[in-house]
Short mmCIF file of C-alpha atoms in Angstrom, two decimals:
data_model
loop_
_atom_site.label_atom_id
_atom_site.label_comp_id
_atom_site.label_asym_id
_atom_site.label_seq_id
_atom_site.Cartn_x
_atom_site.Cartn_y
_atom_site.Cartn_z
CA GLN A 1388 0.00 0.00 0.00
CA LEU A 1389 1.18 3.52 -0.86
CA ILE A 1390 -0.06 6.96 0.12
CA ILE A 1391 0.51 9.54 -2.60
CA ASN A 1392 -0.43 13.14 -1.85
CA ASN A 1393 -2.65 11.87 1.01
CA ILE A 1394 -4.52 9.37 -1.21
CA GLU A 1395 -4.25 5.65 -0.42
CA PHE A 1396 -3.42 3.24 -3.25
CA ASN A 1397 -3.59 -0.53 -3.14
CA VAL A 1398 -0.86 -1.35 -5.60
CA GLU A 1399 0.25 -4.39 -7.57
CA ASN A 1400 3.62 -5.26 -9.10
CA PHE A 1401 5.53 -2.93 -6.74
CA GLU A 1402 9.19 -2.56 -7.76
CA GLU A 1403 11.85 -0.54 -6.01
CA LYS A 1404 15.35 0.16 -7.36
CA THR A 1405 18.18 2.27 -6.03
CA ILE A 1406 19.96 4.57 -8.46
CA THR A 1407 22.80 7.08 -8.11
CA HIS A 1408 21.89 10.68 -8.97
CA SER A 1409 24.21 11.91 -11.73
CA THR A 1410 25.06 15.32 -10.26
CA THR A 1411 24.75 14.89 -6.48
CA GLY A 1412 25.94 11.27 -6.19
CA GLU A 1413 23.00 10.61 -3.84
CA GLN A 1414 21.40 7.16 -3.64
CA LEU A 1415 17.76 7.61 -4.73
CA LYS A 1416 14.77 5.31 -5.04
CA LYS A 1417 13.01 4.62 -8.30
CA ILE A 1418 9.59 3.07 -7.78
CA GLY A 1419 7.25 1.37 -10.22
CA PHE A 1420 3.80 0.00 -9.52
CA ALA A 1421 0.38 -0.67 -11.00
CA PHE A 1422 -3.18 -0.23 -9.77
CA SER A 1423 -6.61 -0.68 -11.30
CA VAL A 1424 -9.79 1.37 -11.49
CA ILE A 1425 -13.20 0.70 -13.00
CA GLY A 1426 -14.95 3.16 -15.29
CA LYS A 1427 -14.39 6.31 -17.25
CA LYS A 1428 -14.92 8.67 -14.30
CA GLU A 1429 -12.24 6.94 -12.18
CA TYR A 1430 -9.91 6.73 -15.19
CA ASN A 1431 -10.22 10.48 -15.86
CA LEU A 1432 -9.69 11.30 -12.17
CA TYR A 1433 -6.48 9.26 -11.81
CA ASP A 1434 -5.17 10.11 -15.27
CA LEU A 1435 -5.36 13.80 -14.35
CA PHE A 1436 -3.88 13.09 -10.89
CA PHE A 1437 -0.78 11.49 -12.42
CA GLU A 1438 -0.20 14.40 -14.82
CA SER A 1439 1.34 16.22 -11.85
CA PRO A 1440 5.16 16.40 -11.97
CA ASN A 1441 5.77 16.01 -8.20
CA PHE A 1442 4.39 13.84 -5.42
CA GLU A 1443 4.73 13.19 -1.68
CA LEU A 1444 4.84 9.41 -1.29
CA THR A 1445 4.61 7.26 1.85
CA ILE A 1446 5.39 3.56 1.72
CA VAL A 1447 2.92 2.29 4.32
CA ASP A 1448 4.85 -0.88 5.32
CA THR A 1449 7.97 1.09 6.29
CA ASN A 1450 6.35 4.51 6.93
CA GLU A 1451 9.07 5.95 4.67
CA LYS A 1452 8.19 9.39 3.27
CA LEU A 1453 9.73 10.46 -0.04
CA LYS A 1454 9.55 13.43 -2.38
CA MET A 1455 9.11 11.97 -5.84
CA LYS A 1456 8.98 13.20 -9.40
CA ASN A 1457 6.83 11.65 -12.09
CA ILE A 1458 8.87 9.67 -14.60
CA SER A 1459 5.92 8.20 -16.52
CA HIS A 1460 2.42 6.87 -16.29
CA SER A 1461 0.54 4.75 -18.77
CA THR A 1462 -2.76 2.93 -18.93
CA PHE A 1463 -3.99 -0.37 -20.31
CA TYR A 1464 -7.55 -1.57 -20.94
CA GLN A 1465 -9.21 -4.19 -23.14
CA ALA A 1466 -11.92 -2.33 -24.98
CA ALA A 1467 -12.36 -0.06 -27.98
CA GLU A 1468 -13.00 2.80 -25.57
CA ILE A 1469 -13.39 3.30 -21.85
CA SER A 1470 -16.96 2.88 -20.57
CA ASP A 1471 -18.45 2.89 -17.07
CA ASP A 1472 -17.54 -0.79 -16.54
CA THR A 1473 -14.09 -0.90 -18.20
CA LYS A 1474 -11.19 -2.03 -16.00
CA VAL A 1475 -8.22 0.30 -16.51
CA VAL A 1476 -4.75 -0.60 -15.27
CA PHE A 1477 -2.38 2.27 -14.50
CA ARG A 1478 1.39 1.73 -14.58
CA ILE A 1479 3.32 4.41 -12.71
CA LYS A 1480 7.05 5.16 -12.42
CA LEU A 1481 8.31 7.68 -9.87
CA GLN A 1482 11.82 8.74 -8.90
CA GLN A 1483 12.95 10.25 -5.62
CA GLU A 1484 14.08 13.85 -5.71
CA PRO A 1485 17.59 14.53 -4.41
CA ALA A 1486 17.69 16.06 -0.92
CA LYS A 1487 20.62 18.25 -1.82
CA GLU A 1488 21.12 20.00 -5.10
CA LYS A 1489 24.61 20.44 -6.46
CA GLU A 1490 26.01 23.71 -5.14
CA LEU A 1491 26.84 26.22 -7.87
CA THR A 1492 30.40 27.49 -8.15
CA GLU A 1493 31.05 31.21 -7.76
CA ASP A 1494 31.50 31.53 -11.54
CA GLN A 1495 28.18 29.72 -12.12
CA LYS A 1496 26.44 32.02 -9.62
CA LEU A 1497 27.89 35.06 -11.41
CA MET A 1498 26.70 33.69 -14.75
CA VAL A 1499 23.17 33.07 -13.42
CA ASN A 1500 23.08 36.61 -12.00
CA ALA A 1501 24.37 38.04 -15.29
CA VAL A 1502 21.75 36.18 -17.32
CA ASN A 1503 19.00 37.34 -14.93
CA GLU A 1504 20.23 40.93 -15.24
CA VAL A 1505 20.28 40.73 -19.05
CA VAL A 1506 16.73 39.37 -19.09
CA LEU A 1507 15.53 42.12 -16.73
CA SER A 1508 17.26 44.76 -18.85
CA ARG A 1509 15.54 43.46 -21.98
CA ILE A 1510 12.18 43.49 -20.20
CA ARG A 1511 12.70 47.08 -19.03
CA PHE A 1512 13.77 48.15 -22.51
CA LYS A 1513 10.77 46.45 -24.14
CA VAL A 1514 8.39 48.16 -21.70
CA LEU A 1515 10.03 51.53 -22.35
CA VAL A 1516 9.73 51.11 -26.12
CA GLU A 1517 6.06 50.08 -25.84
CA VAL A 1518 5.19 53.06 -23.61
CA LEU A 1519 7.00 55.54 -25.86
CA GLU A 1520 5.34 54.10 -28.97
CA GLU A 1521 1.87 54.14 -27.33
CA LYS A 1522 2.34 57.82 -26.47
CA GLY A 1523 3.39 58.50 -30.05
CA LEU A 1524 6.78 59.84 -28.97
CA ILE A 1525 8.81 57.42 -31.09
CA LYS A 1526 8.53 54.83 -33.81
CA GLY A 1527 10.29 51.50 -33.28
CA ASP A 1528 12.59 52.00 -36.27
CA GLU A 1529 13.70 55.44 -35.05
CA LEU A 1530 14.81 54.10 -31.70
CA PHE A 1531 16.70 51.15 -33.14
CA GLY A 1532 18.49 53.43 -35.61
CA GLU A 1533 19.66 55.63 -32.73
CA ILE A 1534 20.73 52.59 -30.74
CA GLU A 1535 22.85 51.45 -33.65
CA LYS A 1536 24.57 54.88 -33.90
CA VAL A 1537 25.34 55.02 -30.17
CA ALA A 1538 26.54 51.40 -30.16
CA LYS A 1539 29.03 52.12 -32.96
CA LYS A 1540 30.24 55.25 -31.15
CA ASP A 1541 30.31 54.15 -27.49
CA PHE A 1542 30.32 50.33 -27.35
CA ASP A 1543 34.03 49.92 -26.59
CA THR A 1544 33.98 52.67 -23.95
CA LEU A 1545 30.96 51.19 -22.16
CA LYS A 1546 32.47 47.72 -22.36
CA ARG A 1547 35.70 48.95 -20.72
CA GLU A 1548 33.66 50.63 -17.96
CA LEU A 1549 31.87 47.37 -17.22
CA LEU A 1550 35.10 45.37 -17.21
CA TYR A 1551 36.81 47.97 -15.00
CA GLU A 1552 33.88 47.78 -12.54
CA LYS A 1553 34.23 43.98 -12.50
CA GLU A 1554 37.93 44.28 -11.63
CA LEU A 1555 37.09 46.67 -8.76
CA LEU A 1556 34.69 44.12 -7.29
CA LYS A 1557 37.45 41.48 -7.16
#
């Protein structure tokens, strides 16, 4: 018996494997099982339930609680379509989430921060362009033409300023 997100499941064909997480080196559980439901309503309910990417799982026999991610779920039934009396077998595969994520290096943290800053700058610029265009103060082509002129004239100077600032922070 398993409890998944506070719902009890009587399962069949329970399989448990231990794998090594590729980045953290942690030993994680990979669990596979099957269970059956009858009817289209139950099928739709559980099919939607297992679309979720993450689950809290308790193995009742051991009272072990695990954070799991959905690897796959599939269904099997012997009919042309699912009716109110069709038996549907679900096959589920879940994998334990690592408790510790790999710590980023200082360079990786700087890169993440730089990417976030670039994205925010692009968002701010896009908003500014949209507001100026809505107010009729500029046309998109005008602004980009001016940007090109300034970039040709000042790009190297601005680049040196940024690099110099980076050296000061070290």
